[in-house]
Amino acid sequence: MDSAAAAIDKKRRGNGQEALRRKPELRPVTRAECERSIELTPWQVLHALARGYVLPSQGMGRGLAEHWLSLKYCEALHGNRAGCMDLTEKGGSSERWYKAMQARELAVGFGLAAAEHIVQQRYPDHIVSVVDTSTVLRAGWALGGSQRGKGSRPRPDYLIEAWKPGEPSKVTLVACRGNHQKPNKRTGRTRNTTLQQLVKGSELTEGMQIGPWNTTPCLMLSTELMGQGGVVVNAVQSPGETLLPLRTPHGPGNADEEIRDKPGIPYPNAIHIPARDGKRARTVDGFQVPEKDLGWFGQLLARTAAAGLTAFSGGGPTTARYLTAHQGKAHYTAPIFAATSSYHDADIEIGDTKFVGTDHVFRMETVRIEAFSGMDSRLYGLIRDGRLEEYRQAAYELRSTRDNTDGTGKWNGPISFHDDGTVMALSILPIHRRRPR
């Protein structure tokens, strides 16, 4: 990575550009936090992908565009002879446009699944929530650059909050990228594309600081979809720990209280870098959450995560109540269309638990498949009624009662559960042949 970063900086200087800031300290992920392999099913990857994309893909076609984005990859993944997840023949399609889209999107599924696993190992008695960074930042910051044509400001792709009732939440910044490069057959080393993506992740995560500079832990991940022996996720980390102020269910600043967009958060030259390596202290451009705003940021993070849960379940107006105006509240209060919208009007029973959410029937060639995404009805009811702090307490108490399994109860298909109460379930429907009149 150091060599790849040096080559990038040399090229930028040759073009008259400044070198970009990156994380000053990077380390490998330790064996205690992640073994060399993670036990994971394809539907768990699709579940992670759907949860990651559900809020940032706002638009009038939100039902099909958001909830079911992941389902086009149902035929892309399988287990190879080595017992590792791999691309199928269809998944390895040679069309360049498809490969680019597949690498970008499956990188989110695999990257988030790996990042959640690592954070869960760090905080084993916590629940892990994933929130899209851009959706969070819209409540207080301008995402675009100040100069026309410069694009958006660097920032991580996702925030992972590890939370437990009665304890401060822990936040980790995550950047996910993906490619179809294969390791060198002779040396086994990762190719340059993966290294460049990890360097890019270091630049993105450096663009956001929560509290004092360089104290928030970061994970940079690059997924190789055509690696030797299956799918390979390369990960490096920047160490640290960021704690958000403790909230109490009925105390000041709890997540049940509605918050508004926070105007006036300083943005240009907001990040304060202390003196180090012989350089003077300086201020640079970037997203900075000041220490005095950590309480507000914790509320914002919890409410945005709740909006993601209800959007995943087809929440509509329920999703809107947890978003600010700048976060896209209007998208979920606008009229919806039957052909493209999803609504929480479907339910399934798994064991003794009822899940409420939304469903969709799609086809893969001649096979009709039903897909359901939703939440435990008890937990969804608490969020629907605005009792977010009670939801977190109830979800924490229920977290150990569910297990991922190929099929449970009357549902004849793969199911993915998550500790936050969400579920994604797939099932092949029987063939109904139409008879001529």
Short mmCIF file of C-alpha atoms in Angstrom, two decimals:
data_model
loop_
_atom_site.label_atom_id
_atom_site.label_comp_id
_atom_site.label_asym_id
_atom_site.label_seq_id
_atom_site.Cartn_x
_atom_site.Cartn_y
_atom_site.Cartn_z
CA MET A 1 0.00 0.00 0.00
CA ASP A 2 2.87 2.39 0.78
CA SER A 3 4.37 1.78 -2.67
CA ALA A 4 0.99 2.19 -4.38
CA ALA A 5 0.34 5.45 -2.49
CA ALA A 6 3.80 6.78 -3.42
CA ALA A 7 3.12 6.04 -7.11
CA ILE A 8 -0.24 7.83 -6.92
CA ASP A 9 1.34 10.88 -5.28
CA LYS A 10 4.13 10.99 -7.88
CA LYS A 11 1.55 10.96 -10.68
CA ARG A 12 -0.43 13.75 -9.01
CA ARG A 13 2.66 15.92 -8.60
CA GLY A 14 3.45 15.36 -12.27
CA ASN A 15 0.01 16.74 -13.10
CA GLY A 16 0.53 19.75 -10.84
CA GLN A 17 -1.81 18.43 -8.13
CA GLU A 18 -1.33 18.15 -4.39
CA ALA A 19 -1.00 14.81 -2.65
CA LEU A 20 -4.17 13.70 -0.85
CA ARG A 21 -4.37 13.18 2.89
CA ARG A 22 -4.54 9.62 4.15
CA LYS A 23 -4.74 7.82 7.46
CA PRO A 24 -1.35 8.26 9.17
CA GLU A 25 -1.35 4.80 10.74
CA LEU A 26 -2.57 1.59 9.11
CA ARG A 27 -2.43 -1.94 10.50
CA PRO A 28 -3.57 -5.39 9.41
CA VAL A 29 -6.73 -6.75 11.00
CA THR A 30 -5.64 -9.08 13.81
CA ARG A 31 -6.40 -12.79 13.85
CA ALA A 32 -8.36 -12.30 17.09
CA GLU A 33 -10.77 -9.97 15.25
CA CYS A 34 -11.11 -12.04 12.10
CA GLU A 35 -9.90 -15.49 11.08
CA ARG A 36 -8.68 -16.14 7.56
CA SER A 37 -12.20 -17.20 6.57
CA ILE A 38 -15.71 -16.11 7.56
CA GLU A 39 -18.66 -18.49 7.46
CA LEU A 40 -21.21 -16.69 5.31
CA THR A 41 -24.13 -17.62 3.05
CA PRO A 42 -25.07 -15.88 -0.22
CA TRP A 43 -28.38 -14.68 1.23
CA GLN A 44 -26.54 -13.08 4.16
CA VAL A 45 -24.47 -11.16 1.60
CA LEU A 46 -27.66 -10.07 -0.21
CA HIS A 47 -29.17 -9.05 3.15
CA ALA A 48 -26.14 -6.87 3.92
CA LEU A 49 -26.24 -5.35 0.44
CA ALA A 50 -29.96 -4.52 0.69
CA ARG A 51 -29.56 -2.90 4.12
CA GLY A 52 -26.59 -0.89 2.88
CA TYR A 53 -28.39 0.55 -0.13
CA VAL A 54 -31.90 1.05 1.23
CA LEU A 55 -31.58 4.74 2.23
CA PRO A 56 -29.07 6.30 -0.21
CA SER A 57 -30.99 5.09 -3.29
CA GLN A 58 -33.86 7.50 -2.73
CA GLY A 59 -36.25 8.22 -5.58
CA MET A 60 -39.79 7.69 -6.83
CA GLY A 61 -38.91 4.17 -7.93
CA ARG A 62 -37.71 3.32 -4.46
CA GLY A 63 -39.51 0.01 -4.06
CA LEU A 64 -37.82 -1.84 -6.91
CA ALA A 65 -34.68 0.28 -6.96
CA GLU A 66 -33.84 -0.05 -3.27
CA HIS A 67 -35.35 -3.05 -1.55
CA TRP A 68 -34.63 -5.51 -4.31
CA LEU A 69 -31.35 -4.21 -5.67
CA SER A 70 -29.57 -7.25 -4.30
CA LEU A 71 -31.87 -9.87 -5.83
CA LYS A 72 -30.31 -9.67 -9.28
CA TYR A 73 -27.30 -11.43 -7.76
CA CYS A 74 -29.24 -14.51 -6.65
CA GLU A 75 -27.70 -16.48 -9.53
CA ALA A 76 -24.25 -14.89 -9.23
CA LEU A 77 -22.95 -16.71 -6.14
CA HIS A 78 -22.44 -20.35 -5.23
CA GLY A 79 -20.07 -22.62 -3.32
CA ASN A 80 -17.07 -24.04 -5.19
CA ARG A 81 -15.32 -27.38 -4.65
CA ALA A 82 -13.17 -25.90 -1.90
CA GLY A 83 -16.29 -24.92 0.04
CA CYS A 84 -15.70 -21.21 -0.57
CA MET A 85 -18.17 -18.74 -2.01
CA ASP A 86 -17.46 -18.03 -5.66
CA LEU A 87 -18.99 -16.52 -8.80
CA THR A 88 -21.15 -18.78 -10.93
CA GLU A 89 -20.74 -18.93 -14.70
CA LYS A 90 -23.43 -16.25 -14.99
CA GLY A 91 -21.79 -14.23 -12.24
CA GLY A 92 -18.54 -14.21 -14.18
CA SER A 93 -20.18 -12.62 -17.23
CA SER A 94 -17.69 -10.92 -19.51
CA GLU A 95 -19.73 -7.76 -20.21
CA ARG A 96 -17.61 -4.88 -18.99
CA TRP A 97 -20.53 -2.71 -17.84
CA TYR A 98 -21.98 -5.58 -15.83
CA LYS A 99 -18.65 -6.38 -14.20
CA ALA A 100 -18.19 -2.78 -13.10
CA MET A 101 -21.66 -2.65 -11.57
CA GLN A 102 -21.26 -6.07 -9.99
CA ALA A 103 -17.90 -5.19 -8.45
CA ARG A 104 -19.26 -1.93 -7.06
CA GLU A 105 -22.40 -3.44 -5.54
CA LEU A 106 -21.20 -6.85 -4.36
CA ALA A 107 -18.25 -5.06 -2.78
CA VAL A 108 -20.82 -3.42 -0.50
CA GLY A 109 -22.41 -6.77 0.37
CA PHE A 110 -19.16 -8.60 1.09
CA GLY A 111 -17.40 -5.54 2.54
CA LEU A 112 -20.19 -4.73 4.99
CA ALA A 113 -20.58 -8.39 5.98
CA ALA A 114 -16.84 -8.58 6.74
CA ALA A 115 -16.79 -5.19 8.50
CA GLU A 116 -19.78 -6.11 10.67
CA HIS A 117 -18.08 -9.38 11.57
CA ILE A 118 -14.88 -7.59 12.60
CA VAL A 119 -16.70 -4.95 14.67
CA GLN A 120 -18.83 -7.67 16.29
CA GLN A 121 -15.64 -9.46 17.35
CA ARG A 122 -14.38 -6.25 18.93
CA TYR A 123 -17.63 -5.68 20.82
CA PRO A 124 -19.16 -9.16 21.19
CA ASP A 125 -22.00 -8.12 23.51
CA HIS A 126 -23.23 -5.29 21.27
CA ILE A 127 -25.62 -5.01 18.31
CA VAL A 128 -24.11 -3.68 15.10
CA SER A 129 -26.00 -1.19 12.89
CA VAL A 130 -24.90 0.07 9.47
CA VAL A 131 -25.77 3.59 8.32
CA ASP A 132 -24.97 5.24 4.98
CA THR A 133 -22.56 8.12 5.63
CA SER A 134 -23.98 10.50 3.02
CA THR A 135 -27.49 10.22 4.47
CA VAL A 136 -26.16 11.06 7.95
CA LEU A 137 -24.03 14.00 6.81
CA ARG A 138 -26.84 15.68 4.89
CA ALA A 139 -28.34 16.73 8.23
CA GLY A 140 -25.51 19.18 8.90
CA TRP A 141 -22.97 19.36 6.12
CA ALA A 142 -22.77 20.19 2.42
CA LEU A 143 -21.59 17.08 0.55
CA GLY A 144 -20.34 18.77 -2.60
CA GLY A 145 -17.07 20.64 -3.07
CA SER A 146 -16.90 24.42 -3.02
CA GLN A 147 -15.36 24.57 -6.49
CA ARG A 148 -17.41 23.66 -9.53
CA GLY A 149 -16.29 20.47 -11.20
CA LYS A 150 -14.30 19.25 -8.18
CA GLY A 151 -16.89 16.61 -7.27
CA SER A 152 -17.95 15.58 -3.81
CA ARG A 153 -15.78 15.84 -0.73
CA PRO A 154 -14.00 12.63 0.35
CA ARG A 155 -15.87 10.70 3.04
CA PRO A 156 -16.27 7.05 4.12
CA ASP A 157 -19.07 4.98 2.61
CA TYR A 158 -20.64 3.73 5.85
CA LEU A 159 -20.72 4.25 9.60
CA ILE A 160 -21.01 1.17 11.80
CA GLU A 161 -22.48 1.79 15.25
CA ALA A 162 -21.94 -0.88 17.90
CA TRP A 163 -24.54 -0.23 20.60
CA LYS A 164 -25.72 -1.70 23.87
CA PRO A 165 -28.41 -0.17 26.13
CA GLY A 166 -26.83 1.57 29.09
CA GLU A 167 -23.42 2.01 27.42
CA PRO A 168 -21.94 4.62 25.05
CA SER A 169 -22.07 3.63 21.39
CA LYS A 170 -18.86 2.88 19.49
CA VAL A 171 -18.48 4.16 15.90
CA THR A 172 -16.32 2.76 13.08
CA LEU A 173 -15.84 4.33 9.63
CA VAL A 174 -15.93 1.95 6.64
CA ALA A 175 -14.89 2.25 2.99
CA CYS A 176 -15.81 -0.59 0.57
CA ARG A 177 -14.46 -1.15 -2.93
CA GLY A 178 -14.37 -4.19 -5.25
CA ASN A 179 -12.79 -5.54 -8.43
CA HIS A 180 -12.42 -8.65 -10.59
CA GLN A 181 -8.64 -8.84 -10.38
CA LYS A 182 -7.01 -12.18 -9.66
CA PRO A 183 -3.92 -12.62 -7.47
CA ASN A 184 -0.64 -13.37 -9.23
CA LYS A 185 -0.55 -17.16 -9.74
CA ARG A 186 3.20 -17.35 -9.22
CA THR A 187 3.59 -15.14 -6.12
CA GLY A 188 0.02 -15.17 -4.78
CA ARG A 189 0.26 -11.40 -4.20
CA THR A 190 -2.67 -9.05 -4.60
CA ARG A 191 -2.70 -7.06 -7.82
CA ASN A 192 -2.35 -3.29 -8.11
CA THR A 193 -6.09 -2.57 -8.44
CA THR A 194 -6.78 -3.90 -4.95
CA LEU A 195 -3.89 -1.91 -3.48
CA GLN A 196 -5.12 1.27 -5.15
CA GLN A 197 -8.61 0.67 -3.76
CA LEU A 198 -7.24 0.25 -0.24
CA VAL A 199 -5.27 3.49 -0.66
CA LYS A 200 -8.47 5.18 -1.86
CA GLY A 201 -10.25 3.89 1.23
CA SER A 202 -7.54 5.49 3.40
CA GLU A 203 -8.19 8.82 1.65
CA LEU A 204 -11.96 8.56 2.06
CA THR A 205 -11.90 7.70 5.75
CA GLU A 206 -9.41 10.50 6.48
CA GLY A 207 -12.02 12.95 5.10
CA MET A 208 -14.26 12.53 8.17
CA GLN A 209 -13.32 12.95 11.81
CA ILE A 210 -15.55 12.34 14.85
CA GLY A 211 -14.26 14.13 17.93
CA PRO A 212 -10.47 14.70 18.12
CA TRP A 213 -8.41 14.02 14.99
CA ASN A 214 -7.54 10.41 14.15
CA THR A 215 -9.32 8.83 17.11
CA THR A 216 -12.12 7.07 15.18
CA PRO A 217 -11.32 3.49 14.07
CA CYS A 218 -11.59 2.85 10.33
CA LEU A 219 -11.84 -0.23 8.12
CA MET A 220 -10.75 -0.13 4.48
CA LEU A 221 -11.88 -3.13 2.41
CA SER A 222 -11.34 -4.26 -1.17
CA THR A 223 -13.19 -7.35 -2.42
CA GLU A 224 -11.70 -9.53 -5.17
CA LEU A 225 -14.60 -11.36 -6.80
CA MET A 226 -12.41 -13.66 -8.87
CA GLY A 227 -9.72 -14.49 -6.35
CA GLN A 228 -8.08 -17.90 -6.11
CA GLY A 229 -10.30 -20.32 -4.22
CA GLY A 230 -13.31 -18.01 -4.02
CA VAL A 231 -14.18 -14.47 -3.04
CA VAL A 232 -11.42 -12.63 -1.12
CA VAL A 233 -11.92 -9.53 1.05
CA ASN A 234 -8.70 -7.60 1.73
CA ALA A 235 -8.89 -5.44 4.85
CA VAL A 236 -6.69 -2.95 6.68
CA GLN A 237 -7.57 -0.82 9.67
CA SER A 238 -6.73 2.47 11.32
CA PRO A 239 -6.90 2.00 15.10
CA GLY A 240 -8.81 4.11 17.64
CA GLU A 241 -12.06 4.28 19.57
CA THR A 242 -14.85 6.84 19.43
CA LEU A 243 -17.52 6.80 22.14
CA LEU A 244 -20.78 8.72 21.78
CA PRO A 245 -22.38 10.22 24.91
CA LEU A 246 -24.62 7.84 26.85
CA ARG A 247 -28.36 8.33 26.34
CA THR A 248 -31.09 7.26 28.74
CA PRO A 249 -34.59 6.26 27.54
CA HIS A 250 -36.39 9.18 29.19
CA GLY A 251 -33.48 11.55 29.71
CA PRO A 252 -32.42 14.57 27.66
CA GLY A 253 -31.13 13.90 24.17
CA ASN A 254 -32.76 10.48 23.78
CA ALA A 255 -33.37 9.20 20.26
CA ASP A 256 -37.18 9.40 20.63
CA GLU A 257 -36.96 13.18 20.32
CA GLU A 258 -37.27 14.64 16.82
CA ILE A 259 -34.22 16.54 15.62
CA ARG A 260 -33.78 19.00 12.80
CA ASP A 261 -31.00 19.75 10.39
CA LYS A 262 -28.16 21.48 12.20
CA PRO A 263 -27.19 24.65 10.34
CA GLY A 264 -23.89 26.37 10.65
CA ILE A 265 -21.57 23.42 11.38
CA PRO A 266 -18.14 24.69 10.28
CA TYR A 267 -16.95 22.93 7.19
CA PRO A 268 -14.00 24.55 5.37
CA ASN A 269 -10.81 24.00 7.35
CA ALA A 270 -12.81 22.24 10.05
CA ILE A 271 -10.41 19.38 10.82
CA HIS A 272 -7.70 20.31 13.31
CA ILE A 273 -4.52 18.25 12.87
CA PRO A 274 -2.13 18.62 15.82
CA ALA A 275 1.60 19.14 15.42
CA ARG A 276 3.32 15.88 14.42
CA ASP A 277 6.39 14.60 12.53
CA GLY A 278 8.01 18.03 12.65
CA LYS A 279 4.97 19.75 11.10
CA ARG A 280 3.04 22.55 12.75
CA ALA A 281 -0.56 22.19 13.84
CA ARG A 282 -2.93 23.09 11.01
CA THR A 283 -6.56 23.04 9.93
CA VAL A 284 -7.69 21.29 6.74
CA ASP A 285 -10.92 20.78 4.81
CA GLY A 286 -13.14 17.85 5.75
CA PHE A 287 -16.17 16.61 7.68
CA GLN A 288 -15.65 17.26 11.38
CA VAL A 289 -18.04 16.38 14.22
CA PRO A 290 -16.94 18.67 17.09
CA GLU A 291 -16.86 17.20 20.58
CA LYS A 292 -19.65 19.55 21.67
CA ASP A 293 -21.94 18.05 19.00
CA LEU A 294 -21.29 14.38 19.80
CA GLY A 295 -24.60 14.08 21.70
CA TRP A 296 -26.57 15.45 18.74
CA PHE A 297 -24.61 13.20 16.38
CA GLY A 298 -25.48 10.14 18.47
CA GLN A 299 -29.18 11.01 18.23
CA LEU A 300 -28.83 11.56 14.48
CA LEU A 301 -27.06 8.23 13.99
CA ALA A 302 -29.70 6.28 15.95
CA ARG A 303 -32.63 7.92 14.15
CA THR A 304 -31.07 7.47 10.70
CA ALA A 305 -30.46 3.79 11.49
CA ALA A 306 -34.15 3.46 12.47
CA ALA A 307 -35.17 5.04 9.16
CA GLY A 308 -33.08 2.40 7.38
CA LEU A 309 -34.85 -0.39 9.27
CA THR A 310 -38.34 0.83 8.35
CA ALA A 311 -37.33 1.55 4.74
CA PHE A 312 -36.05 -2.02 4.51
CA SER A 313 -39.50 -3.15 5.70
CA GLY A 314 -41.41 -0.82 3.38
CA GLY A 315 -42.11 1.80 6.02
CA GLY A 316 -43.02 4.90 3.96
CA PRO A 317 -44.39 7.49 6.43
CA THR A 318 -42.72 5.68 9.33
CA THR A 319 -39.37 6.17 7.61
CA ALA A 320 -40.09 9.86 7.07
CA ARG A 321 -40.57 10.56 10.78
CA TYR A 322 -36.93 9.63 11.50
CA LEU A 323 -35.34 11.70 8.71
CA THR A 324 -34.67 15.42 8.56
CA ALA A 325 -35.64 17.58 5.58
CA HIS A 326 -32.12 17.54 4.12
CA GLN A 327 -31.87 13.77 4.57
CA GLY A 328 -34.74 13.21 2.13
CA LYS A 329 -37.82 13.18 4.34
CA ALA A 330 -39.93 14.40 1.41
CA HIS A 331 -39.11 11.28 -0.61
CA TYR A 332 -41.01 9.16 1.90
CA THR A 333 -43.98 11.52 2.32
CA ALA A 334 -44.60 11.98 -1.43
CA PRO A 335 -47.33 9.94 -3.18
CA ILE A 336 -46.20 6.42 -4.03
CA PHE A 337 -46.97 4.32 -7.08
CA ALA A 338 -48.14 0.73 -6.97
CA ALA A 339 -45.71 -0.46 -9.63
CA THR A 340 -42.59 0.77 -7.87
CA SER A 341 -43.36 1.24 -4.17
CA SER A 342 -43.05 -1.13 -1.24
CA TYR A 343 -45.25 -0.98 1.83
CA HIS A 344 -45.29 -2.91 5.11
CA ASP A 345 -48.47 -4.85 4.26
CA ALA A 346 -46.99 -8.37 4.18
CA ASP A 347 -46.17 -10.71 7.04
CA ILE A 348 -44.73 -14.16 7.61
CA GLU A 349 -44.39 -16.39 10.67
CA ILE A 350 -41.11 -18.09 11.50
CA GLY A 351 -41.38 -20.30 14.55
CA ASP A 352 -43.28 -18.32 17.17
CA THR A 353 -42.30 -14.94 15.72
CA LYS A 354 -44.32 -12.82 13.30
CA PHE A 355 -42.38 -10.60 10.92
CA VAL A 356 -44.01 -7.65 9.15
CA GLY A 357 -42.59 -6.08 6.01
CA THR A 358 -42.87 -6.06 2.25
CA ASP A 359 -42.60 -8.74 -0.41
CA HIS A 360 -41.88 -9.04 -4.09
CA VAL A 361 -42.20 -11.84 -6.65
CA PHE A 362 -39.61 -11.96 -9.41
CA ARG A 363 -38.53 -14.44 -12.05
CA MET A 364 -35.25 -16.10 -12.91
CA GLU A 365 -35.93 -17.63 -16.31
CA THR A 366 -38.95 -19.93 -15.65
CA VAL A 367 -38.65 -19.96 -11.83
CA ARG A 368 -40.82 -17.62 -9.75
CA ILE A 369 -39.26 -16.54 -6.47
CA GLU A 370 -40.85 -14.74 -3.55
CA ALA A 371 -38.62 -12.40 -1.55
CA PHE A 372 -39.59 -10.94 1.80
CA SER A 373 -37.80 -8.23 3.77
CA GLY A 374 -39.08 -7.07 7.12
CA MET A 375 -38.72 -6.88 10.88
CA ASP A 376 -39.91 -8.64 13.99
CA SER A 377 -43.43 -7.21 14.37
CA ARG A 378 -42.87 -6.38 18.05
CA LEU A 379 -39.76 -4.36 17.26
CA TYR A 380 -41.33 -2.71 14.21
CA GLY A 381 -44.30 -1.63 16.35
CA LEU A 382 -42.00 0.18 18.79
CA ILE A 383 -40.24 2.08 15.99
CA ARG A 384 -43.58 2.86 14.31
CA ASP A 385 -44.83 4.40 17.57
CA GLY A 386 -41.71 6.52 18.00
CA ARG A 387 -40.33 4.50 20.92
CA LEU A 388 -36.83 4.08 19.55
CA GLU A 389 -35.05 3.74 22.88
CA GLU A 390 -37.49 0.98 23.87
CA TYR A 391 -36.83 -0.72 20.53
CA ARG A 392 -33.11 -0.85 21.28
CA GLN A 393 -33.70 -2.38 24.68
CA ALA A 394 -36.12 -4.98 23.27
CA ALA A 395 -33.87 -5.81 20.30
CA TYR A 396 -30.94 -6.35 22.62
CA GLU A 397 -32.95 -8.74 24.78
CA LEU A 398 -34.11 -10.72 21.70
CA ARG A 399 -30.76 -10.78 19.87
CA SER A 400 -29.70 -14.27 20.97
CA THR A 401 -33.03 -16.01 20.23
CA ARG A 402 -32.57 -16.24 16.45
CA ASP A 403 -30.12 -18.16 14.32
CA ASN A 404 -29.34 -18.00 10.63
CA THR A 405 -30.60 -21.16 8.98
CA ASP A 406 -31.42 -22.57 5.56
CA GLY A 407 -35.10 -22.79 6.45
CA THR A 408 -37.25 -22.41 9.51
CA GLY A 409 -40.77 -23.59 10.26
CA LYS A 410 -43.23 -23.31 7.39
CA TRP A 411 -40.93 -21.17 5.24
CA ASN A 412 -39.32 -23.40 2.63
CA GLY A 413 -36.30 -21.38 1.67
CA PRO A 414 -33.17 -19.58 2.86
CA ILE A 415 -33.53 -16.99 5.62
CA SER A 416 -31.09 -14.39 6.91
CA PHE A 417 -31.65 -12.90 10.38
CA HIS A 418 -29.85 -9.93 11.87
CA ASP A 419 -29.60 -8.89 15.50
CA ASP A 420 -31.31 -5.57 14.71
CA GLY A 421 -34.54 -7.52 14.09
CA THR A 422 -34.49 -7.50 10.29
CA VAL A 423 -34.98 -10.58 8.16
CA MET A 424 -34.63 -11.42 4.45
CA ALA A 425 -36.30 -14.61 3.23
CA LEU A 426 -36.41 -16.21 -0.23
CA SER A 427 -38.70 -18.99 -1.45
CA ILE A 428 -39.34 -20.73 -4.78
CA LEU A 429 -43.03 -20.57 -5.67
CA PRO A 430 -44.91 -23.51 -7.23
CA ILE A 431 -45.57 -23.41 -10.95
CA HIS A 432 -49.09 -22.30 -11.89
CA ARG A 433 -49.89 -22.99 -15.53
CA ARG A 434 -52.61 -20.89 -17.08
CA ARG A 435 -55.32 -22.87 -18.85
CA PRO A 436 -56.81 -21.49 -22.07
CA ARG A 437 -60.43 -20.37 -21.84
#
